[in-house]
Amino acid sequence: MKTKILRYVVILLVVPVLSGCWLLAAGGAGAYGGYKAKEEGYGVQNPITKDKKEKTEDQKK
């Protein structure tokens, strides 16, 4: 009986540790992909940011 309970406890403790490792690995892979894309000249743009020309035209109205 004790061995069966011990198995469940070990499984309950190991699963969160493994899920954290996978999350960390996925984050590292995404960061590396972003770094390599930046080297190739790709970048990100904020969709909310407006050009300066648009701001001055809106202010004139």
PDB file as gemmi writes it, atoms N, CA and C in Angstrom:
CRYST1    1.000    1.000    1.000  90.00  90.00  90.00 P 1                      
ATOM      1  N   MET A   1       0.828  -1.195   0.000  1.00  0.00           N  
ATOM      2  CA  MET A   1       0.000   0.000   0.000  1.00  0.00           C  
ATOM      3  C   MET A   1       0.872   1.259   0.000  1.00  0.00           C  
ATOM      4  N   LYS A   2       1.947   1.231   0.804  1.00  0.00           N  
ATOM      5  CA  LYS A   2       2.824   2.402   0.882  1.00  0.00           C  
ATOM      6  C   LYS A   2       3.530   2.665  -0.442  1.00  0.00           C  
ATOM      7  N   THR A   3       3.903   1.602  -1.150  1.00  0.00           N  
ATOM      8  CA  THR A   3       4.593   1.793  -2.426  1.00  0.00           C  
ATOM      9  C   THR A   3       3.665   2.407  -3.475  1.00  0.00           C  
ATOM     10  N   LYS A   4       2.396   2.045  -3.419  1.00  0.00           N  
ATOM     11  CA  LYS A   4       1.437   2.595  -4.369  1.00  0.00           C  
ATOM     12  C   LYS A   4       1.245   4.093  -4.116  1.00  0.00           C  
ATOM     13  N   ILE A   5       1.146   4.464  -2.853  1.00  0.00           N  
ATOM     14  CA  ILE A   5       1.002   5.882  -2.499  1.00  0.00           C  
ATOM     15  C   ILE A   5       2.274   6.638  -2.857  1.00  0.00           C  
ATOM     16  N   LEU A   6       3.419   6.014  -2.627  1.00  0.00           N  
ATOM     17  CA  LEU A   6       4.696   6.646  -2.952  1.00  0.00           C  
ATOM     18  C   LEU A   6       4.819   6.898  -4.453  1.00  0.00           C  
ATOM     19  N   ARG A   7       4.351   5.968  -5.260  1.00  0.00           N  
ATOM     20  CA  ARG A   7       4.369   6.165  -6.721  1.00  0.00           C  
ATOM     21  C   ARG A   7       3.528   7.377  -7.124  1.00  0.00           C  
ATOM     22  N   TYR A   8       2.347   7.497  -6.552  1.00  0.00           N  
ATOM     23  CA  TYR A   8       1.484   8.634  -6.886  1.00  0.00           C  
ATOM     24  C   TYR A   8       2.110   9.959  -6.453  1.00  0.00           C  
ATOM     25  N   VAL A   9       2.744   9.951  -5.297  1.00  0.00           N  
ATOM     26  CA  VAL A   9       3.395  11.174  -4.813  1.00  0.00           C  
ATOM     27  C   VAL A   9       4.543  11.561  -5.729  1.00  0.00           C  
ATOM     28  N   VAL A  10       5.326  10.590  -6.160  1.00  0.00           N  
ATOM     29  CA  VAL A  10       6.443  10.868  -7.067  1.00  0.00           C  
ATOM     30  C   VAL A  10       5.925  11.417  -8.392  1.00  0.00           C  
ATOM     31  N   ILE A  11       4.889  10.823  -8.911  1.00  0.00           N  
ATOM     32  CA  ILE A  11       4.309  11.308 -10.170  1.00  0.00           C  
ATOM     33  C   ILE A  11       3.788  12.733 -10.011  1.00  0.00           C  
ATOM     34  N   LEU A  12       3.117  13.005  -8.910  1.00  0.00           N  
ATOM     35  CA  LEU A  12       2.597  14.352  -8.679  1.00  0.00           C  
ATOM     36  C   LEU A  12       3.707  15.386  -8.545  1.00  0.00           C  
ATOM     37  N   LEU A  13       4.854  14.982  -8.045  1.00  0.00           N  
ATOM     38  CA  LEU A  13       5.969  15.913  -7.907  1.00  0.00           C  
ATOM     39  C   LEU A  13       6.766  16.070  -9.196  1.00  0.00           C  
ATOM     40  N   VAL A  14       6.839  15.040 -10.016  1.00  0.00           N  
ATOM     41  CA  VAL A  14       7.652  15.074 -11.230  1.00  0.00           C  
ATOM     42  C   VAL A  14       6.951  15.829 -12.357  1.00  0.00           C  
ATOM     43  N   VAL A  15       5.661  15.698 -12.485  1.00  0.00           N  
ATOM     44  CA  VAL A  15       4.934  16.324 -13.597  1.00  0.00           C  
ATOM     45  C   VAL A  15       5.093  17.850 -13.616  1.00  0.00           C  
ATOM     46  N   PRO A  16       4.919  18.558 -12.521  1.00  0.00           N  
ATOM     47  CA  PRO A  16       5.123  20.014 -12.587  1.00  0.00           C  
ATOM     48  C   PRO A  16       6.562  20.405 -12.912  1.00  0.00           C  
ATOM     49  N   VAL A  17       7.517  19.628 -12.459  1.00  0.00           N  
ATOM     50  CA  VAL A  17       8.917  19.934 -12.761  1.00  0.00           C  
ATOM     51  C   VAL A  17       9.171  19.801 -14.258  1.00  0.00           C  
ATOM     52  N   LEU A  18       8.660  18.752 -14.856  1.00  0.00           N  
ATOM     53  CA  LEU A  18       8.855  18.562 -16.295  1.00  0.00           C  
ATOM     54  C   LEU A  18       8.120  19.621 -17.104  1.00  0.00           C  
ATOM     55  N   SER A  19       6.951  20.009 -16.670  1.00  0.00           N  
ATOM     56  CA  SER A  19       6.209  21.021 -17.421  1.00  0.00           C  
ATOM     57  C   SER A  19       6.933  22.357 -17.362  1.00  0.00           C  
ATOM     58  N   GLY A  20       7.571  22.664 -16.255  1.00  0.00           N  
ATOM     59  CA  GLY A  20       8.343  23.897 -16.154  1.00  0.00           C  
ATOM     60  C   GLY A  20       9.549  23.869 -17.075  1.00  0.00           C  
ATOM     61  N   CYS A  21      10.181  22.709 -17.192  1.00  0.00           N  
ATOM     62  CA  CYS A  21      11.342  22.587 -18.078  1.00  0.00           C  
ATOM     63  C   CYS A  21      10.932  22.782 -19.531  1.00  0.00           C  
ATOM     64  N   TRP A  22       9.799  22.224 -19.916  1.00  0.00           N  
ATOM     65  CA  TRP A  22       9.335  22.389 -21.296  1.00  0.00           C  
ATOM     66  C   TRP A  22       8.976  23.838 -21.577  1.00  0.00           C  
ATOM     67  N   LEU A  23       8.405  24.504 -20.601  1.00  0.00           N  
ATOM     68  CA  LEU A  23       8.064  25.911 -20.773  1.00  0.00           C  
ATOM     69  C   LEU A  23       9.317  26.748 -20.947  1.00  0.00           C  
ATOM     70  N   LEU A  24      10.332  26.467 -20.160  1.00  0.00           N  
ATOM     71  CA  LEU A  24      11.594  27.181 -20.258  1.00  0.00           C  
ATOM     72  C   LEU A  24      12.272  26.908 -21.596  1.00  0.00           C  
ATOM     73  N   ALA A  25      12.247  25.674 -22.039  1.00  0.00           N  
ATOM     74  CA  ALA A  25      12.859  25.322 -23.327  1.00  0.00           C  
ATOM     75  C   ALA A  25      12.135  26.000 -24.487  1.00  0.00           C  
ATOM     76  N   ALA A  26      10.815  26.058 -24.426  1.00  0.00           N  
ATOM     77  CA  ALA A  26      10.049  26.716 -25.486  1.00  0.00           C  
ATOM     78  C   ALA A  26      10.327  28.218 -25.503  1.00  0.00           C  
ATOM     79  N   GLY A  27      10.447  28.818 -24.335  1.00  0.00           N  
ATOM     80  CA  GLY A  27      10.775  30.241 -24.263  1.00  0.00           C  
ATOM     81  C   GLY A  27      12.153  30.528 -24.816  1.00  0.00           C  
ATOM     82  N   GLY A  28      13.097  29.664 -24.524  1.00  0.00           N  
ATOM     83  CA  GLY A  28      14.455  29.831 -25.058  1.00  0.00           C  
ATOM     84  C   GLY A  28      14.489  29.668 -26.567  1.00  0.00           C  
ATOM     85  N   ALA A  29      13.738  28.725 -27.084  1.00  0.00           N  
ATOM     86  CA  ALA A  29      13.689  28.525 -28.534  1.00  0.00           C  
ATOM     87  C   ALA A  29      13.054  29.737 -29.218  1.00  0.00           C  
ATOM     88  N   GLY A  30      12.027  30.293 -28.621  1.00  0.00           N  
ATOM     89  CA  GLY A  30      11.396  31.484 -29.197  1.00  0.00           C  
ATOM     90  C   GLY A  30      12.321  32.684 -29.165  1.00  0.00           C  
ATOM     91  N   ALA A  31      13.063  32.836 -28.084  1.00  0.00           N  
ATOM     92  CA  ALA A  31      14.007  33.946 -27.987  1.00  0.00           C  
ATOM     93  C   ALA A  31      15.117  33.810 -29.016  1.00  0.00           C  
ATOM     94  N   TYR A  32      15.609  32.602 -29.197  1.00  0.00           N  
ATOM     95  CA  TYR A  32      16.659  32.375 -30.193  1.00  0.00           C  
ATOM     96  C   TYR A  32      16.132  32.646 -31.600  1.00  0.00           C  
ATOM     97  N   GLY A  33      14.900  32.221 -31.871  1.00  0.00           N  
ATOM     98  CA  GLY A  33      14.300  32.490 -33.179  1.00  0.00           C  
ATOM     99  C   GLY A  33      14.152  33.982 -33.424  1.00  0.00           C  
ATOM    100  N   GLY A  34      13.761  34.722 -32.411  1.00  0.00           N  
ATOM    101  CA  GLY A  34      13.649  36.174 -32.547  1.00  0.00           C  
ATOM    102  C   GLY A  34      14.990  36.829 -32.771  1.00  0.00           C  
ATOM    103  N   TYR A  35      16.016  36.330 -32.102  1.00  0.00           N  
ATOM    104  CA  TYR A  35      17.367  36.863 -32.267  1.00  0.00           C  
ATOM    105  C   TYR A  35      17.865  36.634 -33.688  1.00  0.00           C  
ATOM    106  N   LYS A  36      17.658  35.426 -34.208  1.00  0.00           N  
ATOM    107  CA  LYS A  36      18.098  35.120 -35.571  1.00  0.00           C  
ATOM    108  C   LYS A  36      17.303  35.922 -36.597  1.00  0.00           C  
ATOM    109  N   ALA A  37      16.021  36.127 -36.356  1.00  0.00           N  
ATOM    110  CA  ALA A  37      15.210  36.929 -37.277  1.00  0.00           C  
ATOM    111  C   ALA A  37      15.693  38.375 -37.281  1.00  0.00           C  
ATOM    112  N   LYS A  38      16.078  38.888 -36.123  1.00  0.00           N  
ATOM    113  CA  LYS A  38      16.588  40.249 -36.027  1.00  0.00           C  
ATOM    114  C   LYS A  38      17.897  40.382 -36.802  1.00  0.00           C  
ATOM    115  N   GLU A  39      18.734  39.340 -36.771  1.00  0.00           N  
ATOM    116  CA  GLU A  39      19.972  39.348 -37.545  1.00  0.00           C  
ATOM    117  C   GLU A  39      19.693  39.408 -39.046  1.00  0.00           C  
ATOM    118  N   GLU A  40      18.613  38.789 -39.479  1.00  0.00           N  
ATOM    119  CA  GLU A  40      18.261  38.779 -40.898  1.00  0.00           C  
ATOM    120  C   GLU A  40      17.571  40.066 -41.338  1.00  0.00           C  
ATOM    121  N   GLY A  41      17.287  40.955 -40.410  1.00  0.00           N  
ATOM    122  CA  GLY A  41      16.703  42.239 -40.771  1.00  0.00           C  
ATOM    123  C   GLY A  41      15.225  42.361 -40.464  1.00  0.00           C  
ATOM    124  N   TYR A  42      14.624  41.334 -39.912  1.00  0.00           N  
ATOM    125  CA  TYR A  42      13.220  41.415 -39.564  1.00  0.00           C  
ATOM    126  C   TYR A  42      13.054  42.164 -38.245  1.00  0.00           C  
ATOM    127  N   GLY A  43      11.927  42.807 -38.078  1.00  0.00           N  
ATOM    128  CA  GLY A  43      11.664  43.514 -36.840  1.00  0.00           C  
ATOM    129  C   GLY A  43      10.189  43.502 -36.532  1.00  0.00           C  
ATOM    130  N   VAL A  44       9.849  44.003 -35.382  1.00  0.00           N  
ATOM    131  CA  VAL A  44       8.452  44.087 -34.988  1.00  0.00           C  
ATOM    132  C   VAL A  44       8.030  45.544 -34.975  1.00  0.00           C  
ATOM    133  N   GLN A  45       6.760  45.761 -35.193  1.00  0.00           N  
ATOM    134  CA  GLN A  45       6.225  47.108 -35.208  1.00  0.00           C  
ATOM    135  C   GLN A  45       4.970  47.132 -34.347  1.00  0.00           C  
ATOM    136  N   ASN A  46       4.859  48.138 -33.530  1.00  0.00           N  
ATOM    137  CA  ASN A  46       3.696  48.302 -32.679  1.00  0.00           C  
ATOM    138  C   ASN A  46       2.519  48.758 -33.555  1.00  0.00           C  
ATOM    139  N   PRO A  47       1.416  48.019 -33.586  1.00  0.00           N  
ATOM    140  CA  PRO A  47       0.300  48.412 -34.451  1.00  0.00           C  
ATOM    141  C   PRO A  47      -0.432  49.664 -33.961  1.00  0.00           C  
ATOM    142  N   ILE A  48      -0.179  50.088 -32.741  1.00  0.00           N  
ATOM    143  CA  ILE A  48      -0.868  51.259 -32.202  1.00  0.00           C  
ATOM    144  C   ILE A  48      -0.124  52.548 -32.527  1.00  0.00           C  
ATOM    145  N   THR A  49       1.189  52.449 -32.728  1.00  0.00           N  
ATOM    146  CA  THR A  49       2.007  53.633 -32.978  1.00  0.00           C  
ATOM    147  C   THR A  49       1.627  54.267 -34.315  1.00  0.00           C  
ATOM    148  N   LYS A  50       1.488  55.571 -34.318  1.00  0.00           N  
ATOM    149  CA  LYS A  50       1.176  56.308 -35.535  1.00  0.00           C  
ATOM    150  C   LYS A  50       2.420  57.026 -36.022  1.00  0.00           C  
ATOM    151  N   ASP A  51       2.440  57.346 -37.309  1.00  0.00           N  
ATOM    152  CA  ASP A  51       3.544  58.129 -37.859  1.00  0.00           C  
ATOM    153  C   ASP A  51       3.437  59.568 -37.368  1.00  0.00           C  
ATOM    154  N   LYS A  52       4.543  60.281 -37.407  1.00  0.00           N  
ATOM    155  CA  LYS A  52       4.544  61.671 -36.954  1.00  0.00           C  
ATOM    156  C   LYS A  52       3.684  62.545 -37.867  1.00  0.00           C  
ATOM    157  N   LYS A  53       3.657  62.237 -39.169  1.00  0.00           N  
ATOM    158  CA  LYS A  53       2.843  63.014 -40.107  1.00  0.00           C  
ATOM    159  C   LYS A  53       1.360  62.915 -39.756  1.00  0.00           C  
ATOM    160  N   GLU A  54       0.921  61.729 -39.393  1.00  0.00           N  
ATOM    161  CA  GLU A  54      -0.483  61.541 -39.030  1.00  0.00           C  
ATOM    162  C   GLU A  54      -0.837  62.325 -37.782  1.00  0.00           C  
ATOM    163  N   LYS A  55       0.075  62.399 -36.833  1.00  0.00           N  
ATOM    164  CA  LYS A  55      -0.188  63.132 -35.601  1.00  0.00           C  
ATOM    165  C   LYS A  55      -0.329  64.628 -35.888  1.00  0.00           C  
ATOM    166  N   THR A  56       0.530  65.165 -36.747  1.00  0.00           N  
ATOM    167  CA  THR A  56       0.465  66.596 -37.013  1.00  0.00           C  
ATOM    168  C   THR A  56      -0.779  66.942 -37.798  1.00  0.00           C  
ATOM    169  N   GLU A  57      -1.209  66.066 -38.722  1.00  0.00           N  
ATOM    170  CA  GLU A  57      -2.434  66.329 -39.473  1.00  0.00           C  
ATOM    171  C   GLU A  57      -3.661  66.265 -38.579  1.00  0.00           C  
ATOM    172  N   ASP A  58      -3.668  65.325 -37.637  1.00  0.00           N  
ATOM    173  CA  ASP A  58      -4.788  65.222 -36.701  1.00  0.00           C  
ATOM    174  C   ASP A  58      -4.837  66.434 -35.777  1.00  0.00           C  
ATOM    175  N   GLN A  59      -3.697  66.951 -35.412  1.00  0.00           N  
ATOM    176  CA  GLN A  59      -3.670  68.108 -34.508  1.00  0.00           C  
ATOM    177  C   GLN A  59      -4.150  69.360 -35.228  1.00  0.00           C  
ATOM    178  N   LYS A  60      -3.918  69.475 -36.539  1.00  0.00           N  
ATOM    179  CA  LYS A  60      -4.339  70.652 -37.304  1.00  0.00           C  
ATOM    180  C   LYS A  60      -5.863  70.716 -37.417  1.00  0.00           C  
ATOM    181  N   LYS A  61      -6.516  69.574 -37.450  1.00  0.00           N  
ATOM    182  CA  LYS A  61      -7.973  69.547 -37.599  1.00  0.00           C  
ATOM    183  C   LYS A  61      -8.576  69.953 -36.319  1.00  0.00           C  
TER     184      LYS A  61                                                      
END                                                                             
